[in-house]
PDB file of C-alpha atoms in Angstrom:
ATOM      1  CA  UNK D   1      65.125  46.548  21.806  1.00 93.00           C
ATOM      2  CA  UNK D   2      66.263  43.013  21.066  1.00 96.00           C
ATOM      3  CA  UNK D   3      64.284  40.135  22.542  1.00 97.00           C
ATOM      4  CA  UNK D   4      65.017  36.421  22.560  1.00 97.00           C
ATOM      5  CA  UNK D   5      62.384  33.682  22.633  1.00 95.00           C
ATOM      6  CA  UNK D   6      63.368  30.534  24.531  1.00 95.00           C
ATOM      7  CA  UNK D   7      61.224  27.392  24.594  1.00 92.00           C
ATOM      8  CA  UNK D   8      61.439  25.903  28.078  1.00 94.00           C
ATOM      9  CA  UNK D   9      60.008  23.044  30.110  1.00 91.00           C
ATOM     10  CA  UNK D  10      61.116  21.379  33.358  1.00 88.00           C
ATOM     11  CA  UNK D  11      63.789  19.309  31.607  1.00 91.00           C
ATOM     12  CA  UNK D  12      64.794  21.110  28.412  1.00 92.00           C
ATOM     13  CA  UNK D  13      65.528  24.546  27.026  1.00 93.00           C
ATOM     14  CA  UNK D  14      65.644  25.446  23.359  1.00 92.00           C
ATOM     15  CA  UNK D  15      67.552  28.716  23.291  1.00 95.00           C
ATOM     16  CA  UNK D  16      67.041  31.448  20.715  1.00 95.00           C
ATOM     17  CA  UNK D  17      70.531  32.832  20.064  1.00 95.00           C
ATOM     18  CA  UNK D  18      69.417  35.248  17.346  1.00 95.00           C
ATOM     19  CA  UNK D  19      66.443  37.153  18.746  1.00 95.00           C
ATOM     20  CA  UNK D  20      64.601  39.954  16.973  1.00 96.00           C
ATOM     21  CA  UNK D  21      64.369  43.716  17.250  1.00 97.00           C
ATOM     22  CA  UNK D  22      61.014  44.982  18.537  1.00 96.00           C
ATOM     23  CA  UNK D  23      59.690  48.386  19.546  1.00 96.00           C
ATOM     24  CA  UNK D  24      58.430  47.360  22.975  1.00 96.00           C
ATOM     25  CA  UNK D  25      57.286  44.428  25.107  1.00 95.00           C
ATOM     26  CA  UNK D  26      53.822  44.421  23.528  1.00 96.00           C
ATOM     27  CA  UNK D  27      55.427  43.964  20.105  1.00 96.00           C
ATOM     28  CA  UNK D  28      57.518  41.119  21.540  1.00 96.00           C
ATOM     29  CA  UNK D  29      54.374  39.447  22.886  1.00 96.00           C
ATOM     30  CA  UNK D  30      52.725  39.718  19.460  1.00 95.00           C
ATOM     31  CA  UNK D  31      55.816  38.162  17.844  1.00 93.00           C
ATOM     32  CA  UNK D  32      55.747  35.384  20.453  1.00 92.00           C
ATOM     33  CA  UNK D  33      52.147  34.564  19.557  1.00 92.00           C
ATOM     34  CA  UNK D  34      53.139  34.416  15.875  1.00 90.00           C
ATOM     35  CA  UNK D  35      56.006  32.071  16.746  1.00 84.00           C
ATOM     36  CA  UNK D  36      53.650  29.833  18.712  1.00 82.00           C
ATOM     37  CA  UNK D  37      51.281  29.732  15.733  1.00 83.00           C
ATOM     38  CA  UNK D  38      54.161  28.708  13.460  1.00 82.00           C
ATOM     39  CA  UNK D  39      55.245  25.996  15.902  1.00 76.00           C
ATOM     40  CA  UNK D  40      51.698  24.721  16.023  1.00 75.00           C
ATOM     41  CA  UNK D  41      51.670  24.406  12.237  1.00 79.00           C
ATOM     42  CA  UNK D  42      55.062  22.631  12.183  1.00 77.00           C
ATOM     43  CA  UNK D  43      54.660  20.319  15.168  1.00 71.00           C
ATOM     44  CA  UNK D  44      50.918  19.771  15.440  1.00 66.00           C
ATOM     45  CA  UNK D  45      48.004  20.812  17.556  1.00 60.00           C
ATOM     46  CA  UNK D  46      47.839  17.959  20.099  1.00 61.00           C
ATOM     47  CA  UNK D  47      47.604  19.908  23.362  1.00 55.00           C
ATOM     48  CA  UNK D  48      49.260  17.086  25.301  1.00 59.00           C
ATOM     49  CA  UNK D  49      52.459  17.668  23.344  1.00 67.00           C
ATOM     50  CA  UNK D  50      52.579  21.246  24.690  1.00 73.00           C
ATOM     51  CA  UNK D  51      51.983  20.373  28.336  1.00 79.00           C
ATOM     52  CA  UNK D  52      54.649  21.928  30.564  1.00 84.00           C
ATOM     53  CA  UNK D  53      56.234  24.012  27.794  1.00 88.00           C
ATOM     54  CA  UNK D  54      56.436  27.787  27.861  1.00 92.00           C
ATOM     55  CA  UNK D  55      57.879  30.518  25.683  1.00 94.00           C
ATOM     56  CA  UNK D  56      60.079  32.914  27.657  1.00 96.00           C
ATOM     57  CA  UNK D  57      60.796  36.371  26.274  1.00 97.00           C
ATOM     58  CA  UNK D  58      64.146  37.582  27.584  1.00 97.00           C
ATOM     59  CA  UNK D  59      66.318  40.660  27.109  1.00 96.00           C
ATOM     60  CA  UNK D  60      69.960  40.474  25.910  1.00 95.00           C
ATOM     61  CA  UNK D  61      71.100  40.334  29.553  1.00 95.00           C
ATOM     62  CA  UNK D  62      68.984  37.216  30.105  1.00 93.00           C
ATOM     63  CA  UNK D  63      66.330  38.915  32.247  1.00 96.00           C
ATOM     64  CA  UNK D  64      62.868  37.383  31.867  1.00 97.00           C
ATOM     65  CA  UNK D  65      60.452  39.939  30.431  1.00 97.00           C
ATOM     66  CA  UNK D  66      57.394  37.749  29.911  1.00 97.00           C
ATOM     67  CA  UNK D  67      56.434  34.078  29.838  1.00 95.00           C
ATOM     68  CA  UNK D  68      53.609  32.301  27.967  1.00 92.00           C
ATOM     69  CA  UNK D  69      52.489  28.763  28.686  1.00 88.00           C
ATOM     70  CA  UNK D  70      52.080  27.067  25.317  1.00 83.00           C
ATOM     71  CA  UNK D  71      49.130  24.910  26.301  1.00 74.00           C
ATOM     72  CA  UNK D  72      47.237  28.051  27.357  1.00 62.00           C
ATOM     73  CA  UNK D  73      47.958  30.073  24.219  1.00 53.00           C
ATOM     74  CA  UNK D  74      47.379  27.379  21.592  1.00 45.00           C
ATOM     75  CA  UNK D  75      43.682  27.119  20.685  1.00 45.00           C
TER      76      UNK D  75
END
């Protein structure tokens, strides 16, 4: 299945138009955690910068499959 990973807060949305193929939702969640780790390396670890942001995993039809708050997953 193809999943898309959108970065979202109350005012902005950074849309993933490419997505990736995964076997199941658990694989998508693992890929999301990897993406968050990469973002942390690129942007920085200051937890205040992540406040209010989440990573939404959505299907090709736009249905929300899972959501992760970035300030709760970045340690």
